[in-house]
PDB file of C-alpha atoms in Angstrom:
ATOM      1  CA  MET A   1     -14.773 -14.348 -12.524  1.00  0.00           C
ATOM      2  CA  ILE A   2     -15.951 -11.295 -10.805  1.00  0.00           C
ATOM      3  CA  LYS A   3     -16.693  -8.378 -12.889  1.00  0.00           C
ATOM      4  CA  VAL A   4     -16.521  -4.536 -11.176  1.00  0.00           C
ATOM      5  CA  ASP A   5     -18.656  -2.938 -13.834  1.00  0.00           C
ATOM      6  CA  ALA A   6     -18.246   0.374 -11.826  1.00  0.00           C
ATOM      7  CA  ALA A   7     -14.380   0.223 -12.092  1.00  0.00           C
ATOM      8  CA  ARG A   8     -12.919   2.994 -13.971  1.00  0.00           C
ATOM      9  CA  PRO A   9     -11.728   3.701 -16.801  1.00  0.00           C
ATOM     10  CA  PHE A  10     -13.799   0.322 -17.817  1.00  0.00           C
ATOM     11  CA  PRO A  11     -15.003  -2.690 -16.044  1.00  0.00           C
ATOM     12  CA  PHE A  12     -12.497  -4.751 -14.211  1.00  0.00           C
ATOM     13  CA  ALA A  13     -12.643  -8.502 -14.309  1.00  0.00           C
ATOM     14  CA  PHE A  14     -10.634 -11.067 -11.830  1.00  0.00           C
ATOM     15  CA  ASP A  15     -10.387 -14.550 -10.689  1.00  0.00           C
ATOM     16  CA  PRO A  16     -10.446 -14.382  -6.615  1.00  0.00           C
ATOM     17  CA  ALA A  17      -8.440 -17.487  -6.665  1.00  0.00           C
ATOM     18  CA  LYS A  18      -5.769 -15.708  -8.629  1.00  0.00           C
ATOM     19  CA  THR A  19      -5.799 -12.726  -6.734  1.00  0.00           C
ATOM     20  CA  ALA A  20      -4.015 -11.017  -3.707  1.00  0.00           C
ATOM     21  CA  LEU A  21      -4.645  -7.976  -1.660  1.00  0.00           C
ATOM     22  CA  ILE A  22      -1.606  -5.876  -1.070  1.00  0.00           C
ATOM     23  CA  VAL A  23      -1.920  -3.405   2.067  1.00  0.00           C
ATOM     24  CA  ILE A  24       0.863  -1.122   1.602  1.00  0.00           C
ATOM     25  CA  ASP A  25       2.696   0.762   4.308  1.00  0.00           C
ATOM     26  CA  MET A  26      -0.123   1.430   6.869  1.00  0.00           C
ATOM     27  CA  GLN A  27       2.512   2.265   9.399  1.00  0.00           C
ATOM     28  CA  ARG A  28       2.340   3.978  12.829  1.00  0.00           C
ATOM     29  CA  ASP A  29       5.098   6.280  11.623  1.00  0.00           C
ATOM     30  CA  PHE A  30       3.093   7.362   8.755  1.00  0.00           C
ATOM     31  CA  VAL A  31      -0.400   7.504  10.230  1.00  0.00           C
ATOM     32  CA  GLU A  32      -0.527   8.295  13.640  1.00  0.00           C
ATOM     33  CA  PRO A  33       0.482  11.537  15.373  1.00  0.00           C
ATOM     34  CA  GLY A  34       4.055  12.031  16.421  1.00  0.00           C
ATOM     35  CA  GLY A  35       5.347   9.716  13.717  1.00  0.00           C
ATOM     36  CA  PHE A  36       7.642  10.464  10.727  1.00  0.00           C
ATOM     37  CA  GLY A  37       5.206  11.556   8.493  1.00  0.00           C
ATOM     38  CA  GLU A  38       3.837  14.316  10.863  1.00  0.00           C
ATOM     39  CA  THR A  39       7.515  15.331  11.389  1.00  0.00           C
ATOM     40  CA  LEU A  40       7.817  16.444   7.738  1.00  0.00           C
ATOM     41  CA  GLY A  41       4.782  18.745   8.284  1.00  0.00           C
ATOM     42  CA  ASN A  42       2.145  16.402   6.995  1.00  0.00           C
ATOM     43  CA  ASP A  43      -1.607  16.293   8.208  1.00  0.00           C
ATOM     44  CA  VAL A  44      -1.850  12.641   9.237  1.00  0.00           C
ATOM     45  CA  LYS A  45      -5.738  12.859   9.928  1.00  0.00           C
ATOM     46  CA  ARG A  46      -5.956  12.285   6.037  1.00  0.00           C
ATOM     47  CA  LEU A  47      -4.511   9.090   6.160  1.00  0.00           C
ATOM     48  CA  GLN A  48      -6.342   7.925   9.094  1.00  0.00           C
ATOM     49  CA  ALA A  49      -9.384   8.726   7.519  1.00  0.00           C
ATOM     50  CA  ILE A  50      -8.993   5.550   5.291  1.00  0.00           C
ATOM     51  CA  VAL A  51      -8.595   2.964   8.035  1.00  0.00           C
ATOM     52  CA  PRO A  52     -12.301   1.945   8.435  1.00  0.00           C
ATOM     53  CA  THR A  53     -12.638   1.270   4.543  1.00  0.00           C
ATOM     54  CA  THR A  54      -9.090  -0.522   4.720  1.00  0.00           C
ATOM     55  CA  ALA A  55     -10.023  -2.748   7.683  1.00  0.00           C
ATOM     56  CA  ALA A  56     -13.369  -3.534   5.808  1.00  0.00           C
ATOM     57  CA  LEU A  57     -11.425  -4.611   2.616  1.00  0.00           C
ATOM     58  CA  ILE A  58      -8.923  -6.642   4.506  1.00  0.00           C
ATOM     59  CA  ASP A  59     -11.887  -8.410   6.165  1.00  0.00           C
ATOM     60  CA  LEU A  60     -13.535  -8.860   2.848  1.00  0.00           C
ATOM     61  CA  CYS A  61     -10.576 -10.506   1.455  1.00  0.00           C
ATOM     62  CA  ARG A  62      -9.922 -12.752   4.422  1.00  0.00           C
ATOM     63  CA  ASN A  63     -13.548 -13.720   4.190  1.00  0.00           C
ATOM     64  CA  LYS A  64     -13.374 -14.592   0.632  1.00  0.00           C
ATOM     65  CA  GLY A  65     -10.209 -16.636   1.016  1.00  0.00           C
ATOM     66  CA  THR A  66      -8.163 -14.186  -1.001  1.00  0.00           C
ATOM     67  CA  GLU A  67      -4.562 -13.615   0.436  1.00  0.00           C
ATOM     68  CA  VAL A  68      -3.611 -10.613   2.156  1.00  0.00           C
ATOM     69  CA  ILE A  69      -0.274  -9.206   1.997  1.00  0.00           C
ATOM     70  CA  HIS A  70       1.190  -6.207   4.078  1.00  0.00           C
ATOM     71  CA  THR A  71       4.204  -4.156   3.402  1.00  0.00           C
ATOM     72  CA  ARG A  72       6.262  -2.028   5.745  1.00  0.00           C
ATOM     73  CA  GLU A  73       8.691   0.505   4.352  1.00  0.00           C
ATOM     74  CA  CYS A  74      11.954   0.131   6.857  1.00  0.00           C
ATOM     75  CA  HIS A  75      15.419  -0.593   6.964  1.00  0.00           C
ATOM     76  CA  ARG A  76      17.787  -2.619   8.667  1.00  0.00           C
ATOM     77  CA  PRO A  77      19.117  -1.248  12.269  1.00  0.00           C
ATOM     78  CA  ASP A  78      22.701  -0.504  10.491  1.00  0.00           C
ATOM     79  CA  LEU A  79      21.190   1.184   7.815  1.00  0.00           C
ATOM     80  CA  SER A  80      23.085  -0.834   5.312  1.00  0.00           C
ATOM     81  CA  ASP A  81      19.974  -0.634   2.948  1.00  0.00           C
ATOM     82  CA  LEU A  82      19.566   2.989   3.330  1.00  0.00           C
ATOM     83  CA  PRO A  83      21.057   5.114   0.491  1.00  0.00           C
ATOM     84  CA  ARG A  84      22.451   8.366   1.603  1.00  0.00           C
ATOM     85  CA  ALA A  85      20.476   9.972  -1.205  1.00  0.00           C
ATOM     86  CA  LYS A  86      17.045   8.637   0.539  1.00  0.00           C
ATOM     87  CA  ARG A  87      18.299   9.634   4.221  1.00  0.00           C
ATOM     88  CA  ASP A  88      19.300  13.333   3.278  1.00  0.00           C
ATOM     89  CA  ARG A  89      16.171  14.136   1.102  1.00  0.00           C
ATOM     90  CA  GLY A  90      14.024  16.884   2.148  1.00  0.00           C
ATOM     91  CA  ASN A  91      14.547  19.173   5.084  1.00  0.00           C
ATOM     92  CA  PRO A  92      12.672  16.938   8.228  1.00  0.00           C
ATOM     93  CA  GLU A  93      13.234  17.627  11.828  1.00  0.00           C
ATOM     94  CA  LEU A  94      14.230  13.868  12.256  1.00  0.00           C
ATOM     95  CA  ARG A  95      15.655  11.682   9.383  1.00  0.00           C
ATOM     96  CA  ILE A  96      15.643   7.819   8.776  1.00  0.00           C
ATOM     97  CA  GLY A  97      17.208   6.289  11.313  1.00  0.00           C
ATOM     98  CA  ASP A  98      17.188   8.876  14.037  1.00  0.00           C
ATOM     99  CA  THR A  99      15.500   8.403  17.628  1.00  0.00           C
ATOM    100  CA  GLY A 100      11.708   9.796  17.294  1.00  0.00           C
ATOM    101  CA  PRO A 101       8.670   9.587  19.551  1.00  0.00           C
ATOM    102  CA  MET A 102       8.156   5.942  18.443  1.00  0.00           C
ATOM    103  CA  GLY A 103      11.534   4.680  18.465  1.00  0.00           C
ATOM    104  CA  ARG A 104      14.262   4.863  15.494  1.00  0.00           C
ATOM    105  CA  ILE A 105      12.398   6.173  12.437  1.00  0.00           C
ATOM    106  CA  LEU A 106      11.481   3.465   9.788  1.00  0.00           C
ATOM    107  CA  VAL A 107      13.828   1.081  11.214  1.00  0.00           C
ATOM    108  CA  ALA A 108      12.555  -2.664  11.369  1.00  0.00           C
ATOM    109  CA  GLY A 109      11.583  -3.712  14.726  1.00  0.00           C
ATOM    110  CA  GLU A 110      10.842  -0.307  15.861  1.00  0.00           C
ATOM    111  CA  VAL A 111       7.436   0.782  17.389  1.00  0.00           C
ATOM    112  CA  GLY A 112       6.758   3.397  14.750  1.00  0.00           C
ATOM    113  CA  ALA A 113       7.751   0.649  11.790  1.00  0.00           C
ATOM    114  CA  GLU A 114       5.095  -1.353  12.747  1.00  0.00           C
ATOM    115  CA  ILE A 115       1.500  -1.641  11.062  1.00  0.00           C
ATOM    116  CA  ILE A 116      -1.518   0.234  13.059  1.00  0.00           C
ATOM    117  CA  PRO A 117      -3.297  -2.103  15.406  1.00  0.00           C
ATOM    118  CA  ALA A 118      -6.264  -1.672  13.690  1.00  0.00           C
ATOM    119  CA  LEU A 119      -5.025  -3.331  10.600  1.00  0.00           C
ATOM    120  CA  ALA A 120      -2.494  -5.711  11.940  1.00  0.00           C
ATOM    121  CA  PRO A 121      -1.746  -8.797  10.032  1.00  0.00           C
ATOM    122  CA  THR A 122      -2.891 -12.231  11.281  1.00  0.00           C
ATOM    123  CA  ASP A 123      -0.240 -14.795  12.200  1.00  0.00           C
ATOM    124  CA  THR A 124      -0.836 -16.486   8.837  1.00  0.00           C
ATOM    125  CA  GLU A 125      -0.515 -13.122   6.781  1.00  0.00           C
ATOM    126  CA  ARG A 126       2.497 -12.367   4.978  1.00  0.00           C
ATOM    127  CA  VAL A 127       4.412  -9.195   5.693  1.00  0.00           C
ATOM    128  CA  ILE A 128       7.015  -7.923   3.454  1.00  0.00           C
ATOM    129  CA  ASP A 129       9.756  -5.245   4.681  1.00  0.00           C
ATOM    130  CA  LYS A 130      10.826  -2.955   1.940  1.00  0.00           C
ATOM    131  CA  PRO A 131      13.885  -0.628   1.837  1.00  0.00           C
ATOM    132  CA  GLY A 132      12.307   1.258  -1.343  1.00  0.00           C
ATOM    133  CA  LYS A 133       9.073   2.833  -2.570  1.00  0.00           C
ATOM    134  CA  GLY A 134       7.974   0.053  -4.422  1.00  0.00           C
ATOM    135  CA  ALA A 135       7.129  -3.276  -2.904  1.00  0.00           C
ATOM    136  CA  PHE A 136       8.932  -5.314  -5.724  1.00  0.00           C
ATOM    137  CA  TYR A 137      12.197  -3.936  -5.226  1.00  0.00           C
ATOM    138  CA  ALA A 138      14.782  -5.817  -3.155  1.00  0.00           C
ATOM    139  CA  THR A 139      12.059  -7.999  -1.692  1.00  0.00           C
ATOM    140  CA  PRO A 140      10.842 -11.689  -2.346  1.00  0.00           C
ATOM    141  CA  LEU A 141       7.218 -10.405  -3.373  1.00  0.00           C
ATOM    142  CA  ALA A 142       7.570 -11.234  -6.999  1.00  0.00           C
ATOM    143  CA  ASP A 143       8.832 -14.984  -6.271  1.00  0.00           C
ATOM    144  CA  HIS A 144       6.051 -15.192  -3.630  1.00  0.00           C
ATOM    145  CA  LEU A 145       3.128 -14.240  -6.147  1.00  0.00           C
ATOM    146  CA  SER A 146       4.562 -16.427  -8.806  1.00  0.00           C
ATOM    147  CA  GLN A 147       4.732 -19.629  -6.511  1.00  0.00           C
ATOM    148  CA  ARG A 148       1.208 -18.572  -5.766  1.00  0.00           C
ATOM    149  CA  GLN A 149       0.193 -18.538  -9.586  1.00  0.00           C
ATOM    150  CA  ILE A 150      -1.364 -14.701  -8.385  1.00  0.00           C
ATOM    151  CA  THR A 151      -1.926 -12.733 -11.742  1.00  0.00           C
ATOM    152  CA  THR A 152      -4.049 -10.026 -10.105  1.00  0.00           C
ATOM    153  CA  LEU A 153      -3.577  -7.359  -7.431  1.00  0.00           C
ATOM    154  CA  VAL A 154      -5.912  -5.395  -5.513  1.00  0.00           C
ATOM    155  CA  LEU A 155      -4.249  -2.479  -3.671  1.00  0.00           C
ATOM    156  CA  ALA A 156      -4.598  -0.140  -0.740  1.00  0.00           C
ATOM    157  CA  GLY A 157      -2.618   1.936   1.502  1.00  0.00           C
ATOM    158  CA  VAL A 158      -0.455   4.969   1.568  1.00  0.00           C
ATOM    159  CA  THR A 159       0.714   6.982   0.026  1.00  0.00           C
ATOM    160  CA  THR A 160      -1.281   7.036  -3.429  1.00  0.00           C
ATOM    161  CA  GLU A 161       1.410   8.963  -5.376  1.00  0.00           C
ATOM    162  CA  VAL A 162       4.297   7.463  -3.848  1.00  0.00           C
ATOM    163  CA  CYS A 163       4.583   3.615  -2.517  1.00  0.00           C
ATOM    164  CA  VAL A 164       1.243   2.832  -3.795  1.00  0.00           C
ATOM    165  CA  GLN A 165       1.738   3.929  -7.137  1.00  0.00           C
ATOM    166  CA  THR A 166       5.307   2.897  -7.427  1.00  0.00           C
ATOM    167  CA  THR A 167       3.930  -0.459  -6.644  1.00  0.00           C
ATOM    168  CA  MET A 168       1.445  -0.436  -9.247  1.00  0.00           C
ATOM    169  CA  ARG A 169       3.963   0.480 -11.776  1.00  0.00           C
ATOM    170  CA  GLU A 170       6.213  -2.281 -10.837  1.00  0.00           C
ATOM    171  CA  ALA A 171       3.333  -4.867 -10.981  1.00  0.00           C
ATOM    172  CA  ASN A 172       2.401  -3.480 -14.351  1.00  0.00           C
ATOM    173  CA  ASP A 173       5.482  -3.765 -15.793  1.00  0.00           C
ATOM    174  CA  ARG A 174       5.631  -7.485 -14.501  1.00  0.00           C
ATOM    175  CA  GLY A 175       2.216  -8.503 -16.042  1.00  0.00           C
ATOM    176  CA  PHE A 176       0.045  -8.052 -12.943  1.00  0.00           C
ATOM    177  CA  ASP A 177      -3.549  -6.745 -13.630  1.00  0.00           C
ATOM    178  CA  CYS A 178      -3.761  -4.006 -10.679  1.00  0.00           C
ATOM    179  CA  LEU A 179      -7.006  -2.560  -9.165  1.00  0.00           C
ATOM    180  CA  LEU A 180      -6.536   0.339  -6.665  1.00  0.00           C
ATOM    181  CA  ILE A 181      -9.304   1.106  -4.184  1.00  0.00           C
ATOM    182  CA  GLU A 182     -10.036   4.688  -4.234  1.00  0.00           C
ATOM    183  CA  ASP A 183     -11.335   5.036  -0.634  1.00  0.00           C
ATOM    184  CA  ALA A 184      -8.677   2.573   0.671  1.00  0.00           C
ATOM    185  CA  THR A 185      -5.742   4.704  -0.251  1.00  0.00           C
ATOM    186  CA  GLU A 186      -4.890   8.573   0.252  1.00  0.00           C
ATOM    187  CA  SER A 187      -2.049  11.052   0.281  1.00  0.00           C
ATOM    188  CA  TYR A 188      -1.309  14.007   2.666  1.00  0.00           C
ATOM    189  CA  PHE A 189      -2.060  16.179  -0.361  1.00  0.00           C
ATOM    190  CA  PRO A 190      -5.530  15.972  -2.097  1.00  0.00           C
ATOM    191  CA  ALA A 191      -4.333  17.193  -5.443  1.00  0.00           C
ATOM    192  CA  PHE A 192      -1.749  14.313  -5.450  1.00  0.00           C
ATOM    193  CA  LYS A 193      -4.265  11.656  -4.870  1.00  0.00           C
ATOM    194  CA  THR A 194      -6.375  13.120  -7.369  1.00  0.00           C
ATOM    195  CA  ALA A 195      -3.668  13.277 -10.106  1.00  0.00           C
ATOM    196  CA  THR A 196      -2.126   9.849  -9.417  1.00  0.00           C
ATOM    197  CA  LEU A 197      -5.788   8.164  -9.850  1.00  0.00           C
ATOM    198  CA  ASP A 198      -5.971  10.254 -13.137  1.00  0.00           C
ATOM    199  CA  MET A 199      -2.629   8.893 -14.176  1.00  0.00           C
ATOM    200  CA  ILE A 200      -3.377   5.123 -13.554  1.00  0.00           C
ATOM    201  CA  ARG A 201      -6.505   5.177 -15.258  1.00  0.00           C
ATOM    202  CA  ALA A 202      -5.310   7.109 -18.193  1.00  0.00           C
ATOM    203  CA  GLN A 203      -5.041   5.811 -21.866  1.00  0.00           C
ATOM    204  CA  GLY A 204      -7.047   2.750 -21.199  1.00  0.00           C
ATOM    205  CA  ALA A 205      -5.979   1.987 -17.728  1.00  0.00           C
ATOM    206  CA  ILE A 206      -2.208   2.117 -18.657  1.00  0.00           C
ATOM    207  CA  VAL A 207      -1.091   1.499 -15.285  1.00  0.00           C
ATOM    208  CA  GLY A 208      -4.316  -0.243 -13.812  1.00  0.00           C
ATOM    209  CA  TRP A 209      -8.087   0.403 -12.789  1.00  0.00           C
ATOM    210  CA  THR A 210      -9.428   2.309  -9.751  1.00  0.00           C
ATOM    211  CA  ALA A 211     -12.947   1.538  -7.833  1.00  0.00           C
ATOM    212  CA  ARG A 212     -14.500   2.405  -4.652  1.00  0.00           C
ATOM    213  CA  PHE A 213     -14.766  -0.348  -2.083  1.00  0.00           C
ATOM    214  CA  ALA A 214     -18.735  -0.409  -2.103  1.00  0.00           C
ATOM    215  CA  ASP A 215     -18.721  -1.351  -5.806  1.00  0.00           C
ATOM    216  CA  LEU A 216     -15.911  -4.002  -5.355  1.00  0.00           C
ATOM    217  CA  LYS A 217     -17.819  -5.548  -2.303  1.00  0.00           C
ATOM    218  CA  ALA A 218     -21.282  -5.346  -4.631  1.00  0.00           C
ATOM    219  CA  ALA A 219     -19.692  -7.070  -7.531  1.00  0.00           C
ATOM    220  CA  TRP A 220     -18.059 -10.001  -5.121  1.00  0.00           C
ATOM    221  CA  CYS A 221     -20.835 -10.708  -2.674  1.00  0.00           C
ATOM    222  CA  GLY A 222     -23.837 -10.251  -5.127  1.00  0.00           C
TER     223      GLY A 222
END
């Protein structure tokens, strides 16, 4: 067992053989200039800032033999899995399925839906396409983790308060222990990230634990 003493709200212990890293939605449409996130008026530089730490986290897990799973929020080309309420939400210049600078927004197979090159999956790493915010809804993730006898999830990605938190809550309800790496997740809104970390750790890790990457690495590498 590996014990991360600096995790909050109290030390976090995990068995690397029963652990997987899930990297949430580090896609071009969310992270890069000109993508869907920027059309909503967001500053994508905030999300770009976590790329080096997230890359280091992925490399650590690869080197330790821990499975790395990537997710992409995207929809079928015919948009049959896109509810009207989701497409019509908010007031963006472009909506899901419309043609943007990187192809049709959040549509599977389009450039903008792909994971950014700096965090690209290897040929052997699983990529989960999800039509919702959480990585468990309408995906094979739960079955895959069960088959691999995974009991613990380390999480990273964007955005902290939406897809990352939703996935953590889904995982919590399914009995997984979850550790969110604080400097490998980000929001377009600093206050939202802070509030989400507080909510996750509240009441004795009601949703899960958080830790900085350096603390995880120190515990794991000795």
